[in-house]
Amino acid sequence: MTTTIMRTTARVVVPIVLVVALSLFLQGHNAPGGGFIGGVLTVAAFALVYVAYGLDYLEVGVLDREVDPGIGILEHRTVRAYRRLFVFGLLVAVASGVVPMLFGEPFLTQTYTYVHDVPLYGEVELASALVFDIGIFCVVVGGLLAIFSVVGAE
């Protein structure tokens, strides 16, 4: 049981934390931030939702799916999704390091290009480091949320 104050605070704070996480994630290849800290902040937002509403809130309240009470936490649909996200992120991070080797460059060599005439921004830099950051983000979010779900269910 949580209080109305906790649930109201979670409704206000979670979107703000997610926007800050996205901002840090996107600026990571040029300034402090990146996939790791963006992932940690995203997990903090999910942890706040879990504390305020419980572990099954995402299944029942958001996705409108029934939770099977007879299965163990390791077979829970959400935990399986978090494990798949972890594996996907690991594959993306490793692939972003191996692909440059196919072109004769050292492991994890990064490159960038500029996209011109983007509405509202003008010129945007696209860096291949963003692919690595996506992988790290998925590893952090998938791994930590799987751990939080399993430990929280105990």
CSV table of N, CA and C in Angstrom, one decimal:
chain,number,residue,atom,x,y,z
A,1,MET,N,0.8,-1.2,0.0
A,1,MET,CA,0.0,0.0,0.0
A,1,MET,C,0.9,1.2,0.0
A,2,THR,N,0.6,2.1,-0.9
A,2,THR,CA,1.3,3.4,-0.9
A,2,THR,C,0.3,4.5,-0.7
A,3,THR,N,0.7,5.7,-0.4
A,3,THR,CA,-0.2,6.8,-0.2
A,3,THR,C,-0.5,7.5,-1.5
A,4,THR,N,-1.5,8.3,-1.4
A,4,THR,CA,-1.9,9.2,-2.5
A,4,THR,C,-0.8,10.2,-2.8
A,5,ILE,N,-0.1,10.6,-1.8
A,5,ILE,CA,1.0,11.6,-2.1
A,5,ILE,C,2.1,10.9,-2.9
A,6,MET,N,2.4,9.6,-2.6
A,6,MET,CA,3.4,8.9,-3.3
A,6,MET,C,3.0,8.7,-4.8
A,7,ARG,N,1.8,8.3,-5.0
A,7,ARG,CA,1.3,8.1,-6.4
A,7,ARG,C,1.2,9.4,-7.1
A,8,THR,N,0.8,10.5,-6.5
A,8,THR,CA,0.8,11.8,-7.2
A,8,THR,C,2.2,12.3,-7.5
A,9,THR,N,3.1,12.1,-6.6
A,9,THR,CA,4.5,12.5,-6.8
A,9,THR,C,5.1,11.7,-8.0
A,10,ALA,N,4.8,10.4,-8.0
A,10,ALA,CA,5.3,9.5,-9.1
A,10,ALA,C,4.7,10.0,-10.5
A,11,ARG,N,3.5,10.4,-10.5
A,11,ARG,CA,2.9,10.9,-11.8
A,11,ARG,C,3.5,12.1,-12.3
A,12,VAL,N,4.0,13.0,-11.3
A,12,VAL,CA,4.6,14.2,-11.7
A,12,VAL,C,6.1,14.0,-12.0
A,13,VAL,N,6.8,13.2,-11.2
A,13,VAL,CA,8.3,13.1,-11.3
A,13,VAL,C,8.7,12.2,-12.4
A,14,VAL,N,8.0,11.1,-12.7
A,14,VAL,CA,8.4,10.1,-13.7
A,14,VAL,C,8.6,10.7,-15.1
A,15,PRO,N,7.6,11.5,-15.6
A,15,PRO,CA,7.9,12.1,-16.9
A,15,PRO,C,9.1,13.0,-17.0
A,16,ILE,N,9.3,13.8,-15.9
A,16,ILE,CA,10.4,14.7,-15.8
A,16,ILE,C,11.7,13.9,-15.9
A,17,VAL,N,11.8,12.8,-15.1
A,17,VAL,CA,13.0,12.0,-15.1
A,17,VAL,C,13.3,11.3,-16.4
A,18,LEU,N,12.2,10.9,-17.1
A,18,LEU,CA,12.4,10.3,-18.4
A,18,LEU,C,12.8,11.3,-19.5
A,19,VAL,N,12.4,12.5,-19.4
A,19,VAL,CA,12.8,13.6,-20.3
A,19,VAL,C,14.3,13.9,-20.1
A,20,VAL,N,14.7,14.0,-18.8
A,20,VAL,CA,16.1,14.2,-18.5
A,20,VAL,C,17.0,13.0,-19.0
A,21,ALA,N,16.5,11.8,-18.8
A,21,ALA,CA,17.2,10.6,-19.2
A,21,ALA,C,17.4,10.7,-20.7
A,22,LEU,N,16.3,11.0,-21.5
A,22,LEU,CA,16.4,11.1,-22.9
A,22,LEU,C,17.4,12.2,-23.3
A,23,SER,N,17.4,13.3,-22.7
A,23,SER,CA,18.3,14.4,-23.0
A,23,SER,C,19.8,14.0,-22.7
A,24,LEU,N,20.1,13.3,-21.6
A,24,LEU,CA,21.4,12.9,-21.3
A,24,LEU,C,21.8,11.8,-22.3
A,25,PHE,N,20.9,10.9,-22.7
A,25,PHE,CA,21.2,9.9,-23.6
A,25,PHE,C,21.6,10.4,-25.0
A,26,LEU,N,20.9,11.4,-25.5
A,26,LEU,CA,21.2,12.0,-26.8
A,26,LEU,C,22.4,12.9,-26.8
A,27,GLN,N,22.8,13.4,-25.7
A,27,GLN,CA,24.0,14.3,-25.8
A,27,GLN,C,25.3,13.5,-25.4
A,28,GLY,N,25.2,12.2,-25.2
A,28,GLY,CA,26.3,11.5,-24.7
A,28,GLY,C,27.5,11.4,-25.5
A,29,HIS,N,27.4,11.5,-26.8
A,29,HIS,CA,28.6,11.4,-27.7
A,29,HIS,C,29.4,12.8,-27.8
A,30,ASN,N,28.8,13.9,-27.3
A,30,ASN,CA,29.4,15.2,-27.4
A,30,ASN,C,29.7,15.8,-26.0
A,31,ALA,N,29.0,15.3,-25.0
A,31,ALA,CA,29.1,15.9,-23.7
A,31,ALA,C,28.9,14.8,-22.6
A,32,PRO,N,29.0,15.1,-21.4
A,32,PRO,CA,28.8,14.0,-20.4
A,32,PRO,C,27.3,13.5,-20.5
A,33,GLY,N,27.2,12.2,-20.4
A,33,GLY,CA,25.9,11.5,-20.6
A,33,GLY,C,26.2,10.3,-21.4
A,34,GLY,N,25.1,9.8,-22.0
A,34,GLY,CA,25.2,8.6,-22.8
A,34,GLY,C,24.3,7.5,-22.4
A,35,GLY,N,24.5,6.4,-23.0
A,35,GLY,CA,23.6,5.2,-22.7
A,35,GLY,C,23.6,4.8,-21.3
A,36,PHE,N,24.7,4.8,-20.6
A,36,PHE,CA,24.7,4.3,-19.2
A,36,PHE,C,23.9,5.2,-18.3
A,37,ILE,N,24.2,6.5,-18.2
A,37,ILE,CA,23.4,7.3,-17.3
A,37,ILE,C,22.0,7.5,-17.7
A,38,GLY,N,21.7,7.5,-19.0
A,38,GLY,CA,20.3,7.6,-19.5
A,38,GLY,C,19.6,6.3,-19.1
A,39,GLY,N,20.2,5.2,-19.1
A,39,GLY,CA,19.6,3.9,-18.7
A,39,GLY,C,19.4,3.9,-17.2
A,40,VAL,N,20.3,4.4,-16.4
A,40,VAL,CA,20.2,4.4,-15.0
A,40,VAL,C,19.0,5.3,-14.6
A,41,LEU,N,18.9,6.5,-15.2
A,41,LEU,CA,17.8,7.4,-14.9
A,41,LEU,C,16.4,6.8,-15.3
A,42,THR,N,16.4,6.1,-16.4
A,42,THR,CA,15.2,5.4,-16.9
A,42,THR,C,14.8,4.3,-15.9
A,43,VAL,N,15.8,3.6,-15.4
A,43,VAL,CA,15.5,2.5,-14.4
A,43,VAL,C,15.0,3.2,-13.1
A,44,ALA,N,15.5,4.3,-12.7
A,44,ALA,CA,15.1,5.1,-11.5
A,44,ALA,C,13.6,5.4,-11.7
A,45,ALA,N,13.2,5.9,-12.9
A,45,ALA,CA,11.8,6.2,-13.1
A,45,ALA,C,10.9,5.0,-13.0
A,46,PHE,N,11.3,3.9,-13.6
A,46,PHE,CA,10.6,2.6,-13.4
A,46,PHE,C,10.5,2.1,-12.0
A,47,ALA,N,11.6,2.3,-11.3
A,47,ALA,CA,11.6,1.9,-9.9
A,47,ALA,C,10.7,2.7,-9.0
A,48,LEU,N,10.6,4.0,-9.4
A,48,LEU,CA,9.6,4.8,-8.7
A,48,LEU,C,8.2,4.4,-9.0
A,49,VAL,N,7.9,4.0,-10.2
A,49,VAL,CA,6.6,3.5,-10.6
A,49,VAL,C,6.3,2.2,-9.8
A,50,TYR,N,7.3,1.3,-9.7
A,50,TYR,CA,7.2,0.0,-9.0
A,50,TYR,C,6.9,0.3,-7.5
A,51,VAL,N,7.6,1.3,-6.9
A,51,VAL,CA,7.3,1.6,-5.5
A,51,VAL,C,5.9,2.1,-5.3
A,52,ALA,N,5.5,3.0,-6.2
A,52,ALA,CA,4.2,3.7,-6.0
A,52,ALA,C,3.0,2.8,-6.3
A,53,TYR,N,3.2,1.9,-7.4
A,53,TYR,CA,2.0,1.2,-7.8
A,53,TYR,C,2.2,-0.4,-7.7
A,54,GLY,N,3.4,-0.9,-7.5
A,54,GLY,CA,3.5,-2.3,-7.4
A,54,GLY,C,4.1,-2.9,-8.7
A,55,LEU,N,4.6,-4.1,-8.6
A,55,LEU,CA,5.3,-4.8,-9.7
A,55,LEU,C,4.4,-5.1,-10.9
A,56,ASP,N,3.2,-5.4,-10.7
A,56,ASP,CA,2.3,-5.8,-11.8
A,56,ASP,C,1.6,-4.6,-12.4
A,57,TYR,N,1.9,-3.4,-12.0
A,57,TYR,CA,1.2,-2.2,-12.6
A,57,TYR,C,1.4,-2.1,-14.1
A,58,LEU,N,2.6,-2.3,-14.5
A,58,LEU,CA,2.9,-2.1,-16.0
A,58,LEU,C,2.1,-3.2,-16.8
A,59,GLU,N,1.9,-4.4,-16.3
A,59,GLU,CA,1.2,-5.4,-17.0
A,59,GLU,C,-0.3,-5.1,-16.9
A,60,VAL,N,-0.9,-4.8,-15.8
A,60,VAL,CA,-2.3,-4.7,-15.6
A,60,VAL,C,-2.8,-3.3,-15.9
A,61,GLY,N,-2.1,-2.3,-15.4
A,61,GLY,CA,-2.5,-0.9,-15.5
A,61,GLY,C,-2.2,-0.2,-16.8
A,62,VAL,N,-1.0,-0.6,-17.4
A,62,VAL,CA,-0.6,0.1,-18.6
A,62,VAL,C,-0.9,-0.7,-19.9
A,63,LEU,N,-0.5,-2.0,-19.8
A,63,LEU,CA,-0.6,-2.9,-21.0
A,63,LEU,C,-1.9,-3.6,-21.0
A,64,ASP,N,-2.7,-3.5,-20.0
A,64,ASP,CA,-4.0,-4.2,-19.9
A,64,ASP,C,-4.0,-5.7,-20.2
A,65,ARG,N,-3.0,-6.3,-19.5
A,65,ARG,CA,-2.9,-7.8,-19.7
A,65,ARG,C,-3.0,-8.4,-18.3
A,66,GLU,N,-3.6,-9.6,-18.3
A,66,GLU,CA,-3.7,-10.4,-17.1
A,66,GLU,C,-2.3,-10.9,-16.6
A,67,VAL,N,-2.1,-11.0,-15.3
A,67,VAL,CA,-0.9,-11.6,-14.8
A,67,VAL,C,-1.3,-13.0,-14.3
A,68,ASP,N,-0.5,-14.0,-14.7
A,68,ASP,CA,-0.8,-15.4,-14.3
A,68,ASP,C,-0.1,-15.6,-12.9
A,69,PRO,N,-1.0,-15.7,-11.9
A,69,PRO,CA,-0.4,-15.8,-10.5
A,69,PRO,C,0.3,-17.2,-10.3
A,70,GLY,N,0.1,-18.2,-11.1
A,70,GLY,CA,0.7,-19.5,-10.9
A,70,GLY,C,2.2,-19.6,-11.3
A,71,ILE,N,2.7,-18.6,-12.0
A,71,ILE,CA,4.1,-18.8,-12.5
A,71,ILE,C,5.1,-18.1,-11.6
A,72,GLY,N,6.3,-18.5,-11.6
A,72,GLY,CA,7.3,-17.9,-10.8
A,72,GLY,C,7.8,-16.6,-11.4
A,73,ILE,N,8.5,-15.8,-10.6
A,73,ILE,CA,8.9,-14.5,-11.1
A,73,ILE,C,9.9,-14.6,-12.3
A,74,LEU,N,10.7,-15.6,-12.4
A,74,LEU,CA,11.6,-15.7,-13.5
A,74,LEU,C,10.9,-16.0,-14.8
A,75,GLU,N,9.7,-16.6,-14.7
A,75,GLU,CA,8.9,-16.9,-16.0
A,75,GLU,C,7.9,-15.8,-16.2
A,76,HIS,N,7.9,-14.7,-15.4
A,76,HIS,CA,7.0,-13.6,-15.6
A,76,HIS,C,7.2,-13.0,-16.9
A,77,ARG,N,6.2,-12.6,-17.6
A,77,ARG,CA,6.3,-12.0,-19.0
A,77,ARG,C,7.1,-10.7,-19.0
A,78,THR,N,7.0,-9.9,-17.9
A,78,THR,CA,7.8,-8.7,-17.9
A,78,THR,C,9.3,-9.0,-17.7
A,79,VAL,N,9.6,-9.9,-16.8
A,79,VAL,CA,11.0,-10.3,-16.6
A,79,VAL,C,11.6,-10.9,-17.9
A,80,ARG,N,10.9,-11.7,-18.6
A,80,ARG,CA,11.4,-12.2,-19.8
A,80,ARG,C,11.6,-11.1,-20.8
A,81,ALA,N,10.8,-10.1,-20.9
A,81,ALA,CA,11.0,-9.0,-21.8
A,81,ALA,C,12.2,-8.2,-21.4
A,82,TYR,N,12.5,-8.0,-20.1
A,82,TYR,CA,13.7,-7.3,-19.7
A,82,TYR,C,14.9,-8.1,-20.0
A,83,ARG,N,14.9,-9.4,-19.9
A,83,ARG,CA,16.0,-10.2,-20.3
A,83,ARG,C,16.3,-10.2,-21.8
A,84,ARG,N,15.2,-10.1,-22.6
A,84,ARG,CA,15.4,-10.0,-24.1
A,84,ARG,C,16.0,-8.6,-24.4
A,85,LEU,N,15.5,-7.6,-23.7
A,85,LEU,CA,16.1,-6.2,-23.9
A,85,LEU,C,17.6,-6.2,-23.6
A,86,PHE,N,18.0,-6.9,-22.5
A,86,PHE,CA,19.4,-7.0,-22.1
A,86,PHE,C,20.2,-7.7,-23.2
A,87,VAL,N,19.7,-8.8,-23.7
A,87,VAL,CA,20.4,-9.5,-24.8
A,87,VAL,C,20.5,-8.7,-26.1
A,88,PHE,N,19.4,-8.1,-26.4
A,88,PHE,CA,19.4,-7.2,-27.6
A,88,PHE,C,20.4,-6.1,-27.5
A,89,GLY,N,20.5,-5.4,-26.3
A,89,GLY,CA,21.4,-4.4,-26.1
A,89,GLY,C,22.9,-4.8,-26.2
A,90,LEU,N,23.1,-6.0,-25.6
A,90,LEU,CA,24.5,-6.6,-25.7
A,90,LEU,C,24.9,-6.9,-27.2
A,91,LEU,N,24.0,-7.4,-27.9
A,91,LEU,CA,24.2,-7.7,-29.4
A,91,LEU,C,24.5,-6.4,-30.1
A,92,VAL,N,23.7,-5.3,-29.9
A,92,VAL,CA,23.9,-4.0,-30.6
A,92,VAL,C,25.2,-3.4,-30.2
A,93,ALA,N,25.6,-3.4,-28.9
A,93,ALA,CA,26.8,-2.9,-28.4
A,93,ALA,C,28.0,-3.6,-29.1
A,94,VAL,N,28.0,-4.9,-29.1
A,94,VAL,CA,29.1,-5.7,-29.7
A,94,VAL,C,29.1,-5.4,-31.2
A,95,ALA,N,28.0,-5.4,-31.8
A,95,ALA,CA,28.0,-5.2,-33.3
A,95,ALA,C,28.5,-3.8,-33.6
A,96,SER,N,28.2,-2.8,-32.8
A,96,SER,CA,28.7,-1.5,-33.1
A,96,SER,C,30.3,-1.4,-33.0
A,97,GLY,N,30.8,-2.3,-32.3
A,97,GLY,CA,32.3,-2.4,-32.2
A,97,GLY,C,32.9,-3.2,-33.3
A,98,VAL,N,32.2,-4.3,-33.7
A,98,VAL,CA,32.7,-5.2,-34.8
A,98,VAL,C,32.6,-4.6,-36.2
A,99,VAL,N,31.5,-3.9,-36.5
A,99,VAL,CA,31.2,-3.4,-37.8
A,99,VAL,C,32.4,-2.6,-38.4
A,100,PRO,N,33.1,-1.7,-37.6
A,100,PRO,CA,34.2,-1.0,-38.2
A,100,PRO,C,35.3,-2.0,-38.6
A,101,MET,N,35.5,-3.1,-37.9
A,101,MET,CA,36.5,-4.1,-38.3
A,101,MET,C,36.3,-4.6,-39.7
A,102,LEU,N,35.0,-4.7,-40.1
A,102,LEU,CA,34.7,-5.2,-41.5
A,102,LEU,C,35.2,-4.2,-42.5
A,103,PHE,N,35.4,-2.9,-42.2
A,103,PHE,CA,35.9,-1.9,-43.1
A,103,PHE,C,37.4,-1.6,-42.8
A,104,GLY,N,38.1,-2.5,-42.1
A,104,GLY,CA,39.5,-2.4,-41.9
A,104,GLY,C,39.9,-1.4,-40.8
A,105,GLU,N,39.0,-0.9,-40.0
A,105,GLU,CA,39.2,0.0,-38.9
A,105,GLU,C,39.4,-0.8,-37.6
A,106,PRO,N,40.0,-0.2,-36.6
A,106,PRO,CA,40.1,-0.8,-35.3
A,106,PRO,C,38.7,-1.0,-34.6
A,107,PHE,N,38.6,-1.9,-33.7
A,107,PHE,CA,37.4,-2.2,-32.9
A,107,PHE,C,36.9,-0.9,-32.2
A,108,LEU,N,35.6,-0.7,-32.3
A,108,LEU,CA,34.9,0.5,-31.7
A,108,LEU,C,35.3,1.8,-32.4
A,109,THR,N,35.8,1.8,-33.6
A,109,THR,CA,36.1,3.1,-34.3
A,109,THR,C,34.7,3.8,-34.6
A,110,GLN,N,34.6,5.0,-34.3
A,110,GLN,CA,33.4,5.7,-34.5
A,110,GLN,C,33.5,6.8,-35.6
A,111,THR,N,32.4,7.2,-36.2
A,111,THR,CA,32.4,8.2,-37.2
A,111,THR,C,31.2,9.1,-37.1
A,112,TYR,N,31.1,10.2,-37.8
A,112,TYR,CA,29.9,11.0,-37.7
A,112,TYR,C,29.7,11.7,-39.1
A,113,THR,N,28.5,12.2,-39.2
A,113,THR,CA,28.1,13.0,-40.4
A,113,THR,C,27.1,14.1,-39.9
A,114,TYR,N,26.9,15.1,-40.8
A,114,TYR,CA,26.0,16.1,-40.5
A,114,TYR,C,24.8,16.0,-41.4
A,115,VAL,N,23.6,16.2,-40.9
A,115,VAL,CA,22.4,16.3,-41.7
A,115,VAL,C,22.0,17.7,-41.7
A,116,HIS,N,21.8,18.3,-42.9
A,116,HIS,CA,21.5,19.7,-43.0
A,116,HIS,C,20.0,19.8,-43.2
A,117,ASP,N,19.5,21.0,-43.0
A,117,ASP,CA,18.1,21.4,-43.2
A,117,ASP,C,17.1,20.6,-42.4
A,118,VAL,N,17.4,20.4,-41.2
A,118,VAL,CA,16.4,19.7,-40.3
A,118,VAL,C,15.5,20.8,-39.7
A,119,PRO,N,14.2,20.6,-39.8
A,119,PRO,CA,13.3,21.6,-39.3
A,119,PRO,C,13.5,21.9,-37.8
A,120,LEU,N,13.5,23.1,-37.4
A,120,LEU,CA,13.7,23.7,-36.1
A,120,LEU,C,15.1,23.6,-35.6
A,121,TYR,N,16.0,22.7,-36.2
A,121,TYR,CA,17.3,22.6,-35.7
A,121,TYR,C,18.4,23.1,-36.7
A,122,GLY,N,18.1,23.0,-37.9
A,122,GLY,CA,19.0,23.4,-39.0
A,122,GLY,C,20.0,22.3,-39.3
A,123,GLU,N,21.1,22.2,-38.5
A,123,GLU,CA,22.1,21.1,-38.8
A,123,GLU,C,22.2,20.2,-37.6
A,124,VAL,N,22.1,18.9,-37.8
A,124,VAL,CA,22.2,17.9,-36.7
A,124,VAL,C,23.4,17.0,-37.0
A,125,GLU,N,24.2,16.7,-36.0
A,125,GLU,CA,25.2,15.7,-36.1
A,125,GLU,C,24.7,14.3,-35.8
A,126,LEU,N,25.0,13.4,-36.7
A,126,LEU,CA,24.7,12.0,-36.4
A,126,LEU,C,26.0,11.2,-36.2
A,127,ALA,N,26.1,10.6,-35.1
A,127,ALA,CA,27.4,9.9,-34.8
A,127,ALA,C,27.1,8.4,-34.6
A,128,SER,N,28.0,7.6,-35.1
A,128,SER,CA,27.8,6.2,-34.9
A,128,SER,C,27.9,5.7,-33.5
A,129,ALA,N,28.5,6.6,-32.6
A,129,ALA,CA,28.5,6.3,-31.2
A,129,ALA,C,27.1,6.2,-30.6
A,130,LEU,N,26.1,6.8,-31.3
A,130,LEU,CA,24.8,6.7,-30.8
A,130,LEU,C,24.3,5.2,-30.8
A,131,VAL,N,24.7,4.4,-31.8
A,131,VAL,CA,24.3,3.0,-31.9
A,131,VAL,C,24.9,2.3,-30.7
A,132,PHE,N,26.2,2.5,-30.3
A,132,PHE,CA,26.8,1.9,-29.1
A,132,PHE,C,26.0,2.4,-27.9
A,133,ASP,N,25.6,3.6,-27.8
A,133,ASP,CA,24.9,4.1,-26.6
A,133,ASP,C,23.5,3.5,-26.5
A,134,ILE,N,22.9,3.2,-27.7
A,134,ILE,CA,21.6,2.5,-27.7
A,134,ILE,C,21.8,1.1,-27.1
A,135,GLY,N,22.8,0.4,-27.5
A,135,GLY,CA,23.1,-0.9,-26.9
A,135,GLY,C,23.4,-0.9,-25.4
A,136,ILE,N,24.2,0.1,-25.0
A,136,ILE,CA,24.5,0.2,-23.5
A,136,ILE,C,23.2,0.6,-22.8
A,137,PHE,N,22.4,1.4,-23.3
A,137,PHE,CA,21.1,1.8,-22.7
A,137,PHE,C,20.2,0.6,-22.5
A,138,CYS,N,20.1,-0.2,-23.5
A,138,CYS,CA,19.3,-1.5,-23.4
A,138,CYS,C,19.8,-2.5,-22.4
A,139,VAL,N,21.2,-2.6,-22.4
A,139,VAL,CA,21.8,-3.5,-21.4
A,139,VAL,C,21.5,-3.0,-20.0
A,140,VAL,N,21.7,-1.7,-19.7
A,140,VAL,CA,21.4,-1.2,-18.4
A,140,VAL,C,20.0,-1.3,-18.0
A,141,VAL,N,19.1,-0.9,-18.9
A,141,VAL,CA,17.6,-0.9,-18.5
A,141,VAL,C,17.2,-2.4,-18.4
A,142,GLY,N,17.5,-3.2,-19.3
A,142,GLY,CA,17.1,-4.6,-19.2
A,142,GLY,C,17.6,-5.3,-18.0
A,143,GLY,N,18.9,-5.2,-17.8
A,143,GLY,CA,19.5,-5.9,-16.7
A,143,GLY,C,19.0,-5.4,-15.3
A,144,LEU,N,19.0,-4.1,-15.1
A,144,LEU,CA,18.6,-3.5,-13.8
A,144,LEU,C,17.1,-3.8,-13.5
A,145,LEU,N,16.3,-3.6,-14.6
A,145,LEU,CA,14.9,-3.8,-14.3
A,145,LEU,C,14.6,-5.3,-14.1
A,146,ALA,N,15.3,-6.2,-14.7
A,146,ALA,CA,15.1,-7.6,-14.4
A,146,ALA,C,15.5,-7.9,-13.0
A,147,ILE,N,16.6,-7.3,-12.5
A,147,ILE,CA,17.1,-7.5,-11.1
A,147,ILE,C,16.1,-6.9,-10.2
A,148,PHE,N,15.6,-5.7,-10.4
A,148,PHE,CA,14.6,-5.1,-9.6
A,148,PHE,C,13.3,-5.9,-9.5
A,149,SER,N,12.9,-6.4,-10.6
A,149,SER,CA,11.6,-7.2,-10.6
A,149,SER,C,11.8,-8.5,-9.8
A,150,VAL,N,12.9,-9.2,-10.0
A,150,VAL,CA,13.1,-10.4,-9.3
A,150,VAL,C,13.3,-10.2,-7.8
A,151,VAL,N,14.1,-9.2,-7.4
A,151,VAL,CA,14.3,-9.0,-6.0
A,151,VAL,C,13.1,-8.4,-5.4
A,152,GLY,N,12.4,-7.5,-6.1
A,152,GLY,CA,11.1,-6.9,-5.6
A,152,GLY,C,10.0,-7.9,-5.3
A,153,ALA,N,10.0,-9.0,-6.1
A,153,ALA,CA,9.0,-10.0,-6.0
A,153,ALA,C,9.3,-10.9,-4.8
A,154,GLU,N,10.5,-10.9,-4.3
A,154,GLU,CA,10.8,-11.8,-3.2
A,154,GLU,C,10.3,-11.3,-1.8
